[in-house]
Amino acid sequence: MKIRFYFDEDAMDKALVRALRARAVDVETANEAGMIHREDRDHLRYATSQSRVLYTFNMGHFCAIHSEFLADGIPQAGIVVSRQQQYSVGDQMRRLLNLSHHKNAEEMRNRLEFLSDWA
C-alpha cells in the first residue's frame, strides 16, 4: 500500500501540499483534519488512526515521542521529520516522493525517517 501523509501544523505548506497532490500523493493537513492547536501525541495518534505517515518539522518532540511509543509498545504509522527551512518546497517534494517510491505504508509502521536521508 502506498504511503499516505498527514502534515502537522508545522509542515502544512500549501505549495508543498498542492505539488504532492498534483503527483497523486494522498496528503491530509492538520487544518483539514480539524487538528489545529492539538498536542503532538494527538497528531501522531490521529495520523495512525487514519493510516497516515506524519510529516513534521518538530524534530525534537517527535523523535522523543517515537522512542516513547516504541518503548510502550504503542503502534504508529510512521514519522518523517525535517528541519524547518532546511529545504525548498521543491526539495521537500522530491525527497518525500523518493521516500514514497522506496518505502510502502507497511514498511513505515513504527519507523522514524529523516527527510535528509532521502536525497
XYZ file of C-alpha atoms in Angstrom:
119
model
C 0.000 0.000 0.000
C 1.262 3.462 -0.910
C 2.220 5.906 1.813
C -0.485 8.403 2.703
C 0.788 11.503 4.510
C -0.537 13.652 7.323
C 1.144 17.058 7.691
C 1.052 18.560 11.168
C 0.688 22.298 11.773
C 4.402 22.960 11.272
C 4.631 21.232 7.892
C 1.364 22.045 6.129
C 2.777 24.365 3.461
C 0.067 24.902 0.833
C 2.517 24.880 -2.082
C 4.014 21.561 -0.955
C 0.586 20.003 -0.445
C -0.507 21.148 -3.942
C 2.716 19.870 -5.527
C 2.363 16.426 -3.944
C -1.333 16.159 -4.761
C -0.550 17.074 -8.382
C 1.656 13.978 -8.369
C -1.135 11.765 -6.985
C 0.213 11.676 -3.414
C -2.505 11.416 -0.756
C -1.924 14.239 1.751
C -4.114 15.447 4.597
C -3.228 18.503 6.671
C -3.878 19.217 10.327
C -6.144 22.048 9.229
C -8.247 19.771 7.016
C -8.485 17.233 9.841
C -9.581 19.818 12.407
C -6.421 19.151 14.434
C -5.095 22.705 14.856
C -3.668 23.515 18.317
C -3.560 19.877 19.395
C -0.793 18.127 21.317
C 1.933 16.377 19.301
C 0.900 12.941 20.590
C -2.656 13.669 19.416
C -1.339 14.402 15.917
C 0.544 11.094 15.856
C -2.433 9.175 17.200
C -4.720 10.786 14.622
C -2.303 10.091 11.750
C -2.015 6.479 12.864
C -5.802 6.103 13.159
C -6.011 7.215 9.520
C -3.058 5.002 8.421
C -1.057 8.099 7.525
C 2.645 8.808 7.952
C 3.115 12.036 9.905
C 5.382 14.705 8.374
C 6.701 17.398 10.697
C 9.442 19.952 11.321
C 9.153 19.356 15.065
C 12.160 17.022 15.187
C 12.923 17.123 18.899
C 9.441 16.359 20.123
C 8.660 13.675 17.577
C 11.990 11.872 17.990
C 11.204 11.647 21.716
C 7.576 10.635 21.122
C 8.697 7.961 18.652
C 11.029 6.472 21.274
C 8.289 6.672 23.911
C 5.740 4.918 21.684
C 8.254 2.164 20.831
C 9.162 1.633 24.496
C 5.477 1.481 25.475
C 4.548 -0.811 22.565
C 2.189 1.774 21.074
C 1.970 1.284 17.308
C 2.189 4.228 14.949
C 2.021 4.593 11.163
C 5.426 6.260 10.846
C 7.020 9.670 11.129
C 9.129 11.745 8.745
C 10.998 14.665 10.308
C 12.881 17.560 8.773
C 14.463 20.751 9.980
C 12.283 23.771 9.255
C 13.507 25.957 6.383
C 16.250 23.444 5.506
C 14.715 22.575 2.135
C 12.747 24.416 -0.513
C 9.245 23.228 -1.370
C 10.701 21.511 -4.445
C 13.367 19.723 -2.402
C 10.819 18.585 0.178
C 8.559 17.306 -2.579
C 11.363 15.379 -4.304
C 12.558 13.847 -1.042
C 9.046 12.814 0.053
C 8.431 11.322 -3.403
C 11.736 9.445 -3.199
C 10.779 8.072 0.209
C 7.336 7.039 -1.013
C 8.857 5.268 -4.034
C 11.204 3.223 -1.835
C 9.001 2.511 1.191
C 5.387 1.470 1.421
C 2.941 2.104 4.251
C 3.660 -1.234 5.919
C 7.425 -0.609 5.858
C 6.879 2.771 7.522
C 4.998 1.353 10.523
C 6.794 2.273 13.760
C 9.634 3.945 11.833
C 11.175 7.373 12.126
C 12.757 8.677 8.931
C 14.788 11.835 8.430
C 13.966 13.738 5.232
C 17.686 14.470 4.894
C 18.276 10.758 4.144
C 16.068 10.839 1.032
C 18.007 12.980 -1.466
